[in-house]
mmCIF file with all atom_site columns, C-alpha atoms in Angstrom:
data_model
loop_
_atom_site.group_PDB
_atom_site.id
_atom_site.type_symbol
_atom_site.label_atom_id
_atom_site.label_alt_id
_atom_site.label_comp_id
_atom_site.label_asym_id
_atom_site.label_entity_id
_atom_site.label_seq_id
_atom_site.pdbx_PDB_ins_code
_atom_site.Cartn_x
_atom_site.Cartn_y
_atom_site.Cartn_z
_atom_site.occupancy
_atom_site.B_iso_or_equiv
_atom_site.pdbx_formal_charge
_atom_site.auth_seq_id
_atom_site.auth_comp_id
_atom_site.auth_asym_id
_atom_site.auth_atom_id
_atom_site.pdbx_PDB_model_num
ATOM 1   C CA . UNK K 1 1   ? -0.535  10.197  -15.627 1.00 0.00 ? 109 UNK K CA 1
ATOM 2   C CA . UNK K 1 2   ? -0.937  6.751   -14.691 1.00 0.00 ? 110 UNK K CA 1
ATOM 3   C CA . UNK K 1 3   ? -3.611  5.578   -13.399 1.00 0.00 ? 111 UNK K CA 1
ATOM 4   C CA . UNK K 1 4   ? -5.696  2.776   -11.221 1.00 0.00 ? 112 UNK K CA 1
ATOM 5   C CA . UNK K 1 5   ? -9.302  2.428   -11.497 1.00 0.00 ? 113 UNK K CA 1
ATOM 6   C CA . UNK K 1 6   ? -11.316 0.484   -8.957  1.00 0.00 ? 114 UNK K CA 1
ATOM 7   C CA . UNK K 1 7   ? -15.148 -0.767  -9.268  1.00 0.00 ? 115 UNK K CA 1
ATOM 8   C CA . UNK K 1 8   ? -17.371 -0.433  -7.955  1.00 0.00 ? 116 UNK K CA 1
ATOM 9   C CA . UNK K 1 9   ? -16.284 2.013   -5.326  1.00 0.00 ? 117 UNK K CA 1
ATOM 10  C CA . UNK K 1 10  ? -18.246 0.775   -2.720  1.00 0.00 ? 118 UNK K CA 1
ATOM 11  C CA . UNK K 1 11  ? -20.477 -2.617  -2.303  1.00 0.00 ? 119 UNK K CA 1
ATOM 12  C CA . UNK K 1 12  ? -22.849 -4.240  -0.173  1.00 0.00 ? 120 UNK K CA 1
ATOM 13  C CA . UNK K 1 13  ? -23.815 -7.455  0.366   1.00 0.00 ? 121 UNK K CA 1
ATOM 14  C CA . UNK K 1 14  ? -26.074 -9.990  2.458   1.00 0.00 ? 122 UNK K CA 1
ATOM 15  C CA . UNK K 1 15  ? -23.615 -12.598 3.916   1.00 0.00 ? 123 UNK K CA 1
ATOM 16  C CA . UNK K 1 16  ? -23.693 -15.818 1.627   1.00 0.00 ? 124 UNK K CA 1
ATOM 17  C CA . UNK K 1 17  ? -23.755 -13.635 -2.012  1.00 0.00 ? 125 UNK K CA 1
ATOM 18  C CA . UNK K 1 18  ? -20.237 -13.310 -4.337  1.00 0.00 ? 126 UNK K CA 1
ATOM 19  C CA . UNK K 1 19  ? -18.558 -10.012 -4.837  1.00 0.00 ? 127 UNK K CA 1
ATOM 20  C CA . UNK K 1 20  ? -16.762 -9.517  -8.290  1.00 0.00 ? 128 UNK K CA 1
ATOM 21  C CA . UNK K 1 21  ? -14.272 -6.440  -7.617  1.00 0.00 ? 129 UNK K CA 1
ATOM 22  C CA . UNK K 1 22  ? -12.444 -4.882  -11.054 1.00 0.00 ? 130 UNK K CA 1
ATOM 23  C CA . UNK K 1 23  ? -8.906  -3.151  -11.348 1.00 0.00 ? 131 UNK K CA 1
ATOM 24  C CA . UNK K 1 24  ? -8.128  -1.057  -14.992 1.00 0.00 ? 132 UNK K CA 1
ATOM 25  C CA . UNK K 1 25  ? -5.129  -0.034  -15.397 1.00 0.00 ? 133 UNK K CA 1
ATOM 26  C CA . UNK K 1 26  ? -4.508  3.083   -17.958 1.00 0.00 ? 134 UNK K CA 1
ATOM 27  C CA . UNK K 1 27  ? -1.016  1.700   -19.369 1.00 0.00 ? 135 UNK K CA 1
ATOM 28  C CA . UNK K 1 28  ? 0.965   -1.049  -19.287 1.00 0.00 ? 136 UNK K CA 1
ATOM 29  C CA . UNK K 1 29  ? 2.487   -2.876  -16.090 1.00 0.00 ? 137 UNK K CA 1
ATOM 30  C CA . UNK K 1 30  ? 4.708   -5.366  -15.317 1.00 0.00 ? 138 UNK K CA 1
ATOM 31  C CA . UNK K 1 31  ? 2.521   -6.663  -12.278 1.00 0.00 ? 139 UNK K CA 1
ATOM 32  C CA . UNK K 1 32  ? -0.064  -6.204  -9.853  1.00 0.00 ? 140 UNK K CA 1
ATOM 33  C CA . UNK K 1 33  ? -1.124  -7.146  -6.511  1.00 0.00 ? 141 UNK K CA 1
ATOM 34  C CA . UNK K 1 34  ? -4.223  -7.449  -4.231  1.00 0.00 ? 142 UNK K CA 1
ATOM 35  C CA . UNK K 1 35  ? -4.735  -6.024  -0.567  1.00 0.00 ? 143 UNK K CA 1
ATOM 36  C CA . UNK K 1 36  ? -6.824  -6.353  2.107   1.00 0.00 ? 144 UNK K CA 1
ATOM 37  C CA . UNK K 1 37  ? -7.417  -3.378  4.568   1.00 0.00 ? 145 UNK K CA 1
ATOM 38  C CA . UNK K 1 38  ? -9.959  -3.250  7.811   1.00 0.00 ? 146 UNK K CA 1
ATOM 39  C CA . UNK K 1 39  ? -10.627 0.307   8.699   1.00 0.00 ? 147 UNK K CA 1
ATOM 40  C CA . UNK K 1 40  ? -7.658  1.515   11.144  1.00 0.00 ? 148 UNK K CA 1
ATOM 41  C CA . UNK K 1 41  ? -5.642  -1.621  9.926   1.00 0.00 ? 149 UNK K CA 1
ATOM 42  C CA . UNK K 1 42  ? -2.536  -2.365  8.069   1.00 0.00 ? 150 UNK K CA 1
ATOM 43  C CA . UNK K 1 43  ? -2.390  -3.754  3.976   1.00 0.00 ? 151 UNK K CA 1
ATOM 44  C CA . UNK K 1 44  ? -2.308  -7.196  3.811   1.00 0.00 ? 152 UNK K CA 1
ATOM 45  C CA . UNK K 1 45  ? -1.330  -8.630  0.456   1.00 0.00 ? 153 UNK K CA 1
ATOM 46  C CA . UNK K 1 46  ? -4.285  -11.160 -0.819  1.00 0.00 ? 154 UNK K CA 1
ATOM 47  C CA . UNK K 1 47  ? -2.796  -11.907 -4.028  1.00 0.00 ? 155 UNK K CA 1
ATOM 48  C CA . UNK K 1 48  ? 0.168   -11.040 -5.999  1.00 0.00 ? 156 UNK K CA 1
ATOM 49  C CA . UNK K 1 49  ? -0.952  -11.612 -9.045  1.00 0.00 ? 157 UNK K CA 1
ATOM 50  C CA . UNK K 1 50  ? 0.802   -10.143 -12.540 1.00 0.00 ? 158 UNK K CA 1
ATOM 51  C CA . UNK K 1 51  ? -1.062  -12.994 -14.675 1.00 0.00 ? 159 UNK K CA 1
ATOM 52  C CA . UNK K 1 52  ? -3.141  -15.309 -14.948 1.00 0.00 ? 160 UNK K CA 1
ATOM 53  C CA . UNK K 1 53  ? -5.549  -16.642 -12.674 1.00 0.00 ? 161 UNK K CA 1
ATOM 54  C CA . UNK K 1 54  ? -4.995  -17.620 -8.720  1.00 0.00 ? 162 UNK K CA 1
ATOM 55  C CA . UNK K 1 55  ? -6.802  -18.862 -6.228  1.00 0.00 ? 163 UNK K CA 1
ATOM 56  C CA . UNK K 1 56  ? -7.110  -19.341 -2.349  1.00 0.00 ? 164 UNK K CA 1
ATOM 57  C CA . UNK K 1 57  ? -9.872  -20.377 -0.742  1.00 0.00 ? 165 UNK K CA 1
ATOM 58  C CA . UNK K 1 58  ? -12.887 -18.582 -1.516  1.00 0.00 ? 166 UNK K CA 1
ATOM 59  C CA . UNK K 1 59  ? -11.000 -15.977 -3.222  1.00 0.00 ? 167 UNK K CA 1
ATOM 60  C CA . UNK K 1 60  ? -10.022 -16.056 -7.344  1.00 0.00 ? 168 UNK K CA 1
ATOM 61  C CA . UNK K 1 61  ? -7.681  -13.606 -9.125  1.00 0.00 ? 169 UNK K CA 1
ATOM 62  C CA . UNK K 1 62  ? -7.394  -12.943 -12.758 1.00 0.00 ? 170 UNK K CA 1
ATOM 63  C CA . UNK K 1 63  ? -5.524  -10.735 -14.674 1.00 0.00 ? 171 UNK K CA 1
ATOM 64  C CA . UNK K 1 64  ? -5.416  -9.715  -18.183 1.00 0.00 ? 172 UNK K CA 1
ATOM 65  C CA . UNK K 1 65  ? -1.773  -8.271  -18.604 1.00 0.00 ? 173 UNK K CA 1
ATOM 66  C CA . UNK K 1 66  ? -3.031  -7.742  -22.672 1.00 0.00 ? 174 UNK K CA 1
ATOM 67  C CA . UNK K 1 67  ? -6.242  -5.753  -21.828 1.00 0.00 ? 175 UNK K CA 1
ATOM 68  C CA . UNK K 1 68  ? -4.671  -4.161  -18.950 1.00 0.00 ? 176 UNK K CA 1
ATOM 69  C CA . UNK K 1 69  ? -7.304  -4.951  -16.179 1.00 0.00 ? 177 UNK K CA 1
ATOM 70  C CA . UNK K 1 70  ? -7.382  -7.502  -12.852 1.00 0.00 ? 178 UNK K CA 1
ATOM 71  C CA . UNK K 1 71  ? -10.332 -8.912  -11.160 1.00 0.00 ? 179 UNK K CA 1
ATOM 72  C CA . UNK K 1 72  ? -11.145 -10.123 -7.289  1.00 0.00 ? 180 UNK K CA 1
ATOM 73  C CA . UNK K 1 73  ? -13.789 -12.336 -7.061  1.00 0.00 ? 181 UNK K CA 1
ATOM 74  C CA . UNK K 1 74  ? -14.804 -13.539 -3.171  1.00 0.00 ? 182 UNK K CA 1
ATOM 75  C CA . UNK K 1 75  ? -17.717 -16.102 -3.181  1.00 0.00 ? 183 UNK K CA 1
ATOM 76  C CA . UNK K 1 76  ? -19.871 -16.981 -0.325  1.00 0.00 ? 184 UNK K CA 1
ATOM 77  C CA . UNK K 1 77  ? -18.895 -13.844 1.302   1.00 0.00 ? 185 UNK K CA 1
ATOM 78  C CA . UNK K 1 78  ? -18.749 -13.616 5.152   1.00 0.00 ? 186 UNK K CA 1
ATOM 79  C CA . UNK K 1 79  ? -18.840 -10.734 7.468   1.00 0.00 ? 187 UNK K CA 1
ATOM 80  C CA . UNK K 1 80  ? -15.264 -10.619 8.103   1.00 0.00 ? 188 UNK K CA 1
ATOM 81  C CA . UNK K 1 81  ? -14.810 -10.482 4.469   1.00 0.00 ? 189 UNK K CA 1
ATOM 82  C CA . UNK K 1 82  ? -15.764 -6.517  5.235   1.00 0.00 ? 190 UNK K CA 1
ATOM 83  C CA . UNK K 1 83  ? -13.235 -4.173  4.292   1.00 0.00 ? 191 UNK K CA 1
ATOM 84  C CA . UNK K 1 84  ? -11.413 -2.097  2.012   1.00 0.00 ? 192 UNK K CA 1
ATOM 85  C CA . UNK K 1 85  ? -10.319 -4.141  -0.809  1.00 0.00 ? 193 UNK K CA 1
ATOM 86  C CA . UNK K 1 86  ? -6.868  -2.287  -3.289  1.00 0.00 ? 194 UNK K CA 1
ATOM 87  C CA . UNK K 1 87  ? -5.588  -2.798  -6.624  1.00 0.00 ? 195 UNK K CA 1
ATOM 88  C CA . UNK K 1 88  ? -1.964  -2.214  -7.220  1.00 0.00 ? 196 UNK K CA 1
ATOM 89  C CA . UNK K 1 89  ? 0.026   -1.991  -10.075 1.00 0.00 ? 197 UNK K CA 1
ATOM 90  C CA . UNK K 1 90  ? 3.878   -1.875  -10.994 1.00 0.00 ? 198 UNK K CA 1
ATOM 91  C CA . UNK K 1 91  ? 4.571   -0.240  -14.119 1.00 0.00 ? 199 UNK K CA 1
ATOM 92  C CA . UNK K 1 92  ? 8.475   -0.987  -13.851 1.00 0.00 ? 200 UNK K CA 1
ATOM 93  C CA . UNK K 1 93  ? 10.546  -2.985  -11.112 1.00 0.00 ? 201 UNK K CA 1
ATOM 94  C CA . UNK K 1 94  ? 9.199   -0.659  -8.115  1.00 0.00 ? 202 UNK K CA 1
ATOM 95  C CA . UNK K 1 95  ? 6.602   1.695   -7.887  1.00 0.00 ? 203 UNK K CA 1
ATOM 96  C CA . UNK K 1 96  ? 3.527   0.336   -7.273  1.00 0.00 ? 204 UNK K CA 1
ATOM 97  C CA . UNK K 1 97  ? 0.422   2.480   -8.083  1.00 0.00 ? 205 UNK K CA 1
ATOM 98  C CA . UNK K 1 98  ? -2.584  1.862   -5.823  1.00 0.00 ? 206 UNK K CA 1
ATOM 99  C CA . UNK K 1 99  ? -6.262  2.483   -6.865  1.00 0.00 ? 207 UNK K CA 1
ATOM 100 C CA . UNK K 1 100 ? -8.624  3.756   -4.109  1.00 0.00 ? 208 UNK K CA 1
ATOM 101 C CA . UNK K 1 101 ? -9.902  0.831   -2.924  1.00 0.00 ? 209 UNK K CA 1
ATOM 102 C CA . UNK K 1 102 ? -13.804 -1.099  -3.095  1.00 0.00 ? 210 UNK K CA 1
ATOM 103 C CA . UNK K 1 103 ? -15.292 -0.557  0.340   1.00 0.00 ? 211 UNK K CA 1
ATOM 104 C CA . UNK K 1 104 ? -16.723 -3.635  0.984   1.00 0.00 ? 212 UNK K CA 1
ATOM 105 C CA . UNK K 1 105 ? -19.676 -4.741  3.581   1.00 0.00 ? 213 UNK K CA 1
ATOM 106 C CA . UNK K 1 106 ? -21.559 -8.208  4.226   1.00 0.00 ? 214 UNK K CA 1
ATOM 107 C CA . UNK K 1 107 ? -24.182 -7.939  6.378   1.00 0.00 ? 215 UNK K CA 1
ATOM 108 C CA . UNK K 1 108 ? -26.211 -10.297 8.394   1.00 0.00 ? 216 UNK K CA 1
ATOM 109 C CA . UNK L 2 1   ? 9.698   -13.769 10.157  1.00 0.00 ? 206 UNK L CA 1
ATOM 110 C CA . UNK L 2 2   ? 7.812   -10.575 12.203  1.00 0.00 ? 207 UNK L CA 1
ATOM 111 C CA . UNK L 2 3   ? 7.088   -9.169  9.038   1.00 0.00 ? 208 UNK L CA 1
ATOM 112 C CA . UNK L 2 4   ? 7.747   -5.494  8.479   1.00 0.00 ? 209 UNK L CA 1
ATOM 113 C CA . UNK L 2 5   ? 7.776   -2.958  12.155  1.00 0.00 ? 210 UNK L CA 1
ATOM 114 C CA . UNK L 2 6   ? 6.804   0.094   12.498  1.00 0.00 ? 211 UNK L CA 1
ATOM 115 C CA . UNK L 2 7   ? 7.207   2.621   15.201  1.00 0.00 ? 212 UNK L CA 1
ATOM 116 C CA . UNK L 2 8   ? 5.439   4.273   16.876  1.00 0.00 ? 213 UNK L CA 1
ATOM 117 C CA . UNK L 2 9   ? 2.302   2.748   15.436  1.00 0.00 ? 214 UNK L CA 1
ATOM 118 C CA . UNK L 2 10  ? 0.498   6.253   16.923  1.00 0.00 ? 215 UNK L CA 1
ATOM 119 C CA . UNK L 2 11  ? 2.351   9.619   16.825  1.00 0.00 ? 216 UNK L CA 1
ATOM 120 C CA . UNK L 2 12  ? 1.169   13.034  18.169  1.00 0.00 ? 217 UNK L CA 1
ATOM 121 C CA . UNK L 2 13  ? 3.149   15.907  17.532  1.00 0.00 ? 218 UNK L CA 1
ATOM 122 C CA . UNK L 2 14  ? 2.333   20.251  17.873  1.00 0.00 ? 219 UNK L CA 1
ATOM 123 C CA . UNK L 2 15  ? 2.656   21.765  14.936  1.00 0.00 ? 220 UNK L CA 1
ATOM 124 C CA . UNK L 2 16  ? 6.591   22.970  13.906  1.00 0.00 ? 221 UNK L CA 1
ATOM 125 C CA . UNK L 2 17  ? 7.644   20.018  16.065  1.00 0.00 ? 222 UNK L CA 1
ATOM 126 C CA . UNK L 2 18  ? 9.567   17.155  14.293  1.00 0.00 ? 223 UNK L CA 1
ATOM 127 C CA . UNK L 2 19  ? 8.551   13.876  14.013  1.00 0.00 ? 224 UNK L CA 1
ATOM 128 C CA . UNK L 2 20  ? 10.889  10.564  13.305  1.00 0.00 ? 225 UNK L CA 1
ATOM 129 C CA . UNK L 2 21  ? 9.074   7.174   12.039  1.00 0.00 ? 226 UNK L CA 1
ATOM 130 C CA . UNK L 2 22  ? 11.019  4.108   12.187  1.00 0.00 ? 227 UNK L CA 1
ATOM 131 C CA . UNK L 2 23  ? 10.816  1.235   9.745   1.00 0.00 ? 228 UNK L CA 1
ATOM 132 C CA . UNK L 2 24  ? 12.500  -2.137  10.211  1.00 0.00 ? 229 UNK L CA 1
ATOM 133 C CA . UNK L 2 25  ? 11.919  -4.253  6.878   1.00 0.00 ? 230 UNK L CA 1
ATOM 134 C CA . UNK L 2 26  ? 12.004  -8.035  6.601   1.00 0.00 ? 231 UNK L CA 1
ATOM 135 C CA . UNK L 2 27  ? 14.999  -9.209  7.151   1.00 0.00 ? 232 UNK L CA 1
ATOM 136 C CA . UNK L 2 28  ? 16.867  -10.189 3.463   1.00 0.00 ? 233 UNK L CA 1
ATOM 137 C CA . UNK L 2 29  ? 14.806  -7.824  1.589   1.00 0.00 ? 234 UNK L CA 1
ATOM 138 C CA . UNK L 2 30  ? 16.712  -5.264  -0.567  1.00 0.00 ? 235 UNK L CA 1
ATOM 139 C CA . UNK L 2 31  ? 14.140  -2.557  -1.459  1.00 0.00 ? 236 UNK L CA 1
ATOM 140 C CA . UNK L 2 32  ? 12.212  -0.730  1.264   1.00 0.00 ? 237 UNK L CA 1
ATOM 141 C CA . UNK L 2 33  ? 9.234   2.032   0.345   1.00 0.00 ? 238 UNK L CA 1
ATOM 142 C CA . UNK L 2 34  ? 7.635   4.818   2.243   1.00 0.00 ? 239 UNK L CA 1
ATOM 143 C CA . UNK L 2 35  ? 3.812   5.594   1.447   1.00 0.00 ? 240 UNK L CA 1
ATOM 144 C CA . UNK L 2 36  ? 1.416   8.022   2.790   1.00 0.00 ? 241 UNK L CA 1
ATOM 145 C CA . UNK L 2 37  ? -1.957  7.448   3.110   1.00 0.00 ? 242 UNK L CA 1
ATOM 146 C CA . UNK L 2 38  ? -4.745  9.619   2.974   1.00 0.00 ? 243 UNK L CA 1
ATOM 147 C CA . UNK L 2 39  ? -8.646  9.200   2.839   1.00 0.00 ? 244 UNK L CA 1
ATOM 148 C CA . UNK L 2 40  ? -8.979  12.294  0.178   1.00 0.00 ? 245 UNK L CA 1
ATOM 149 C CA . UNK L 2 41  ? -5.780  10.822  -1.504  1.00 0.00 ? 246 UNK L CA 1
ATOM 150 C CA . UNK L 2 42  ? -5.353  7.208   -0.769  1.00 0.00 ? 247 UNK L CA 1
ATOM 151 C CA . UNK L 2 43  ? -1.846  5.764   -0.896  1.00 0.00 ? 248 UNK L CA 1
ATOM 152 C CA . UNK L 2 44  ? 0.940   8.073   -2.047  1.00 0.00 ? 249 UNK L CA 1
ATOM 153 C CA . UNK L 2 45  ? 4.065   6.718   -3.147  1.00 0.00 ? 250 UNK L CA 1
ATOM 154 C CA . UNK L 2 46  ? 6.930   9.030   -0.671  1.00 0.00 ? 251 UNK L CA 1
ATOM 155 C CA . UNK L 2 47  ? 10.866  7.149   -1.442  1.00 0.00 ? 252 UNK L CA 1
ATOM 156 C CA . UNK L 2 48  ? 12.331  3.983   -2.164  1.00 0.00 ? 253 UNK L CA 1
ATOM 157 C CA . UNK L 2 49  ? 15.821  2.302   -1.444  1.00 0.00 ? 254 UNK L CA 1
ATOM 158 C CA . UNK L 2 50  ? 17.758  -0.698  -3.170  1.00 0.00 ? 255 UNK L CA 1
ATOM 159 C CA . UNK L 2 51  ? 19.929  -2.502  -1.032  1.00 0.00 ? 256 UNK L CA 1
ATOM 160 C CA . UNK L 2 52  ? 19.604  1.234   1.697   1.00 0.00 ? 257 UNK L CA 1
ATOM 161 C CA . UNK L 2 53  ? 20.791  3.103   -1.210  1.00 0.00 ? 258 UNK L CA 1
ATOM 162 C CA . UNK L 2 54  ? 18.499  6.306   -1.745  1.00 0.00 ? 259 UNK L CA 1
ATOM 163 C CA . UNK L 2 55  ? 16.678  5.490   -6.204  1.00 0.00 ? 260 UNK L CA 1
ATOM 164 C CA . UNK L 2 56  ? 13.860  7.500   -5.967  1.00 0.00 ? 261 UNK L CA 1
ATOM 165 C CA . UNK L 2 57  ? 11.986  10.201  -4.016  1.00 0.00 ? 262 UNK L CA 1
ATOM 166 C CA . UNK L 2 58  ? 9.953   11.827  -6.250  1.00 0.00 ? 263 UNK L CA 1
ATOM 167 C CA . UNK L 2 59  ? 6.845   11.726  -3.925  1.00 0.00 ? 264 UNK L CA 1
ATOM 168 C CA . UNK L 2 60  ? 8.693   13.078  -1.186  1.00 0.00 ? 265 UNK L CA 1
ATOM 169 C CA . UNK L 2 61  ? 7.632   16.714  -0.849  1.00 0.00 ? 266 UNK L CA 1
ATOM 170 C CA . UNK L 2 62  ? 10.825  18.654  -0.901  1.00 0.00 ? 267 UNK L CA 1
ATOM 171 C CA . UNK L 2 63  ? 11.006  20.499  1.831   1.00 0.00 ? 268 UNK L CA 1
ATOM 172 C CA . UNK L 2 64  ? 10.598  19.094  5.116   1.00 0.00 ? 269 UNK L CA 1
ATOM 173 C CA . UNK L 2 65  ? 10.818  15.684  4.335   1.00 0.00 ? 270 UNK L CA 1
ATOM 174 C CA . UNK L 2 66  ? 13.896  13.489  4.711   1.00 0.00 ? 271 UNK L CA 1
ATOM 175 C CA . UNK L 2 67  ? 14.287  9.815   4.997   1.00 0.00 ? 272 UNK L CA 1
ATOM 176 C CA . UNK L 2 68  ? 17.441  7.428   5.527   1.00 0.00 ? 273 UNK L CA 1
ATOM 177 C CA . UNK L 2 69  ? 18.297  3.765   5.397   1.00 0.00 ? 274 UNK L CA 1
ATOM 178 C CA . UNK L 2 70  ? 21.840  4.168   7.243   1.00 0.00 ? 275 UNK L CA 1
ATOM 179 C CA . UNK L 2 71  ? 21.661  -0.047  7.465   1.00 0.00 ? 276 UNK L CA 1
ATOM 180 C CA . UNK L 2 72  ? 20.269  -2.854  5.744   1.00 0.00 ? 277 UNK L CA 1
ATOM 181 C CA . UNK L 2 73  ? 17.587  -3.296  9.272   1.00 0.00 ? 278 UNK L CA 1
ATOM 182 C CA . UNK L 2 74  ? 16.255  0.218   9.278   1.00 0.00 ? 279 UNK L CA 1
ATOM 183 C CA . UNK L 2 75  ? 15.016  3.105   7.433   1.00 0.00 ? 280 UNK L CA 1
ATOM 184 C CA . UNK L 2 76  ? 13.382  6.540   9.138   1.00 0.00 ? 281 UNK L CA 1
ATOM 185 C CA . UNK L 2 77  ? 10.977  9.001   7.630   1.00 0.00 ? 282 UNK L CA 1
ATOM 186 C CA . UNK L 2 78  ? 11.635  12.277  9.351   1.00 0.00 ? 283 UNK L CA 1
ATOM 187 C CA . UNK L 2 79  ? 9.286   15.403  8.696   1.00 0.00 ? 284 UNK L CA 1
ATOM 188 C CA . UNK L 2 80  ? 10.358  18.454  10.194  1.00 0.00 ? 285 UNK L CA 1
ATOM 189 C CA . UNK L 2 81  ? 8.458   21.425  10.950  1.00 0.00 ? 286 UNK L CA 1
ATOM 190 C CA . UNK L 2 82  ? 5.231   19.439  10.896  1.00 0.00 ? 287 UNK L CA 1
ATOM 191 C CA . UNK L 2 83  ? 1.929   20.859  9.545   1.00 0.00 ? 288 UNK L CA 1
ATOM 192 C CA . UNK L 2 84  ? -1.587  19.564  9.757   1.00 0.00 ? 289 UNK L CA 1
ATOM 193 C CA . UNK L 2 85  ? -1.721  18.387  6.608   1.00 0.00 ? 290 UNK L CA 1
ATOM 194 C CA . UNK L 2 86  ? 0.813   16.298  7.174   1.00 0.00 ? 291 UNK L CA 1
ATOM 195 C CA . UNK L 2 87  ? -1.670  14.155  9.335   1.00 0.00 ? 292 UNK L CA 1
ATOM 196 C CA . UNK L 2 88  ? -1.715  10.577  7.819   1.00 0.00 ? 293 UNK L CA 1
ATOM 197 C CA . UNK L 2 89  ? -1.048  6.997   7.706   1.00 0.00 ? 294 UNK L CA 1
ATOM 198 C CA . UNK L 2 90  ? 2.831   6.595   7.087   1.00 0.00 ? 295 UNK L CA 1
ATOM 199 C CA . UNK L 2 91  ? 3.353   3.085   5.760   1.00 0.00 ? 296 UNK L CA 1
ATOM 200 C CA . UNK L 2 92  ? 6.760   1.310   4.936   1.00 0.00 ? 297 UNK L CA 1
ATOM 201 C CA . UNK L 2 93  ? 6.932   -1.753  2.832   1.00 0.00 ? 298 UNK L CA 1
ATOM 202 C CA . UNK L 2 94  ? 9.412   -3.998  1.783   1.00 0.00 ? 299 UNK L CA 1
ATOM 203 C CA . UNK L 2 95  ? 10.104  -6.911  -1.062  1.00 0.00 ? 300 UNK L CA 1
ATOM 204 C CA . UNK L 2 96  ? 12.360  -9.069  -1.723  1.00 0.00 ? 301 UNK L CA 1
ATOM 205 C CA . UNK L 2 97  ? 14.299  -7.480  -4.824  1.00 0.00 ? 302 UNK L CA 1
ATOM 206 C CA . UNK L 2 98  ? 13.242  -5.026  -7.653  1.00 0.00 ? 303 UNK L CA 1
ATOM 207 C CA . UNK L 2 99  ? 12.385  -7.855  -9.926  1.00 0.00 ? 304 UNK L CA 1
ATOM 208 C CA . UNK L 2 100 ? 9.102   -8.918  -7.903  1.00 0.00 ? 305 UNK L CA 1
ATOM 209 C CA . UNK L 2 101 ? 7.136   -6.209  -6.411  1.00 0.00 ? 306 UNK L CA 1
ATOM 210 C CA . UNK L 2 102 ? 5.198   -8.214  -4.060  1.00 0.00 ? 307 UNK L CA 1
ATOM 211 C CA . UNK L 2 103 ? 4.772   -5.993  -1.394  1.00 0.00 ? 308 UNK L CA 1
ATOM 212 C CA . UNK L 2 104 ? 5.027   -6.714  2.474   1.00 0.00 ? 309 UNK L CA 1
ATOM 213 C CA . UNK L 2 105 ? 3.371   -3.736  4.492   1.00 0.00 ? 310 UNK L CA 1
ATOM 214 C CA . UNK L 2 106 ? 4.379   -2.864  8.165   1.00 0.00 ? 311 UNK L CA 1
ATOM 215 C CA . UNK L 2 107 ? 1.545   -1.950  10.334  1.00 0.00 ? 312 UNK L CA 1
ATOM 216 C CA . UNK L 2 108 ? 1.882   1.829   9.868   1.00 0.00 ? 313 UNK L CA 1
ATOM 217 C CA . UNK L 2 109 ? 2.415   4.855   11.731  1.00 0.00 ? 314 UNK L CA 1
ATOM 218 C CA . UNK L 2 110 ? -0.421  7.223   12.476  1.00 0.00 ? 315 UNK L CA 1
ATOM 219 C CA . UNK L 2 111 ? 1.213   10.483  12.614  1.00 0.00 ? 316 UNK L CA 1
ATOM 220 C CA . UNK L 2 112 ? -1.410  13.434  13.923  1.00 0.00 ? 317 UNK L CA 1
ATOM 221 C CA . UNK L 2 113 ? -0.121  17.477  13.943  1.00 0.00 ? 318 UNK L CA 1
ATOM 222 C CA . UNK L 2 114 ? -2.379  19.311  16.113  1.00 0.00 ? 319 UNK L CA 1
#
């Protein structure tokens, strides 16, 4: 079936160092989209993002509709970067397909 | 805008009881979803409507789930006869129209079955 991959599954970092998170996607899809969860919390979109390259902040999202795979990359990461960090992909007008997240902590 | 609500955000029910979550979706938007979410499974697609209209509920397992979008401001989930592995993260999201899937979650509802 379809499929979401996420990498690396879980990451740690000292406050101050850049995170590169990767989305593949097994077939083809008509967009994708970024979330942010803190443990307990609700999804909150980061970046909807079904091409191309975005940015907001310290944030940057690229996606590769061709070779079917989306990157998050977060520099100077901070503390309250910390989190759960989810892919999503449409593969027609609705259903979105999430990926199981990058568990993401900055330390101190 | 208050985004997408959700209630109640916490829900404890005894097994076999039945348990209604309530979604109100941003106001204009035509498609609302239901997901489940899981730590073994993650997110779960459950249902979707288009403009309250019932498209797909393939994810919905068959038996003792229902859900409803009787107007354009709300939409409930009900699960009757609730089991303990029905314990999870209910989460309702909305977007604009079926062209864009950019997603709006509501806060979700934490739904425990003792």
């Amino acid at each position: 079936g379809q499929q979401v991959q996420q990498s690396p599954t879980s990451l740690v970092l000292q406050e101050g160092e850049n995170a590169e998170l990767q989305c593949n996607f097994s077939t083809s899809l008509n967009s994708m989209q970024w979330f942010y969860q803190r443990p307990g919390g609700s999804l909150i979109s980061v970046f909807y993002n079904p091409s191309g390259t975005k940015q907001s902040g310290r944030l940057t999202s690229t996606t590769v509709i061709k070779e079917r795979r989306s990157s998050l990359h977060i520099s100077s990461s901070q503390i309250t970067d910390s989190g759960t960090y989810l892919c999503a992909m449409a593969t027609n007008a609705y259903k979105v397909i999430f990926g199981k997240g990058t568990h993401l902590h900055v330390l101190p | 805008n208050a985004g997408v609500i959700q209630t109640p955000r916490h829900k404890v029910t005894g097994k076999g009881q039945e348990a209604t979550l309530w979604c109100e979706p941003i106001s204009g938007h035509s498609a609302v979803f239901w997901y489940r979410q899981t730590i073994v499974q993650g997110l779960e697609f459950l249902t979707y409507f288009r403009n309250q209209a019932p498209i797909d509920d393939s994810g919905m397992p068959k038996e003792r789930f229902s859900a409803q979008m009787p107007n354009q401001s709300h939409s409930t989930l009900k699960i009757q006869s609730t089991q303990p592995q029905d314990s999870a993260v209910y989460l309702c999201a909305s977007s604009l129209d079926t062209s864009n899937s950019d997603y709006t979650f509501g806060s979700g509802t934490r739904l425990l079955v003792i």
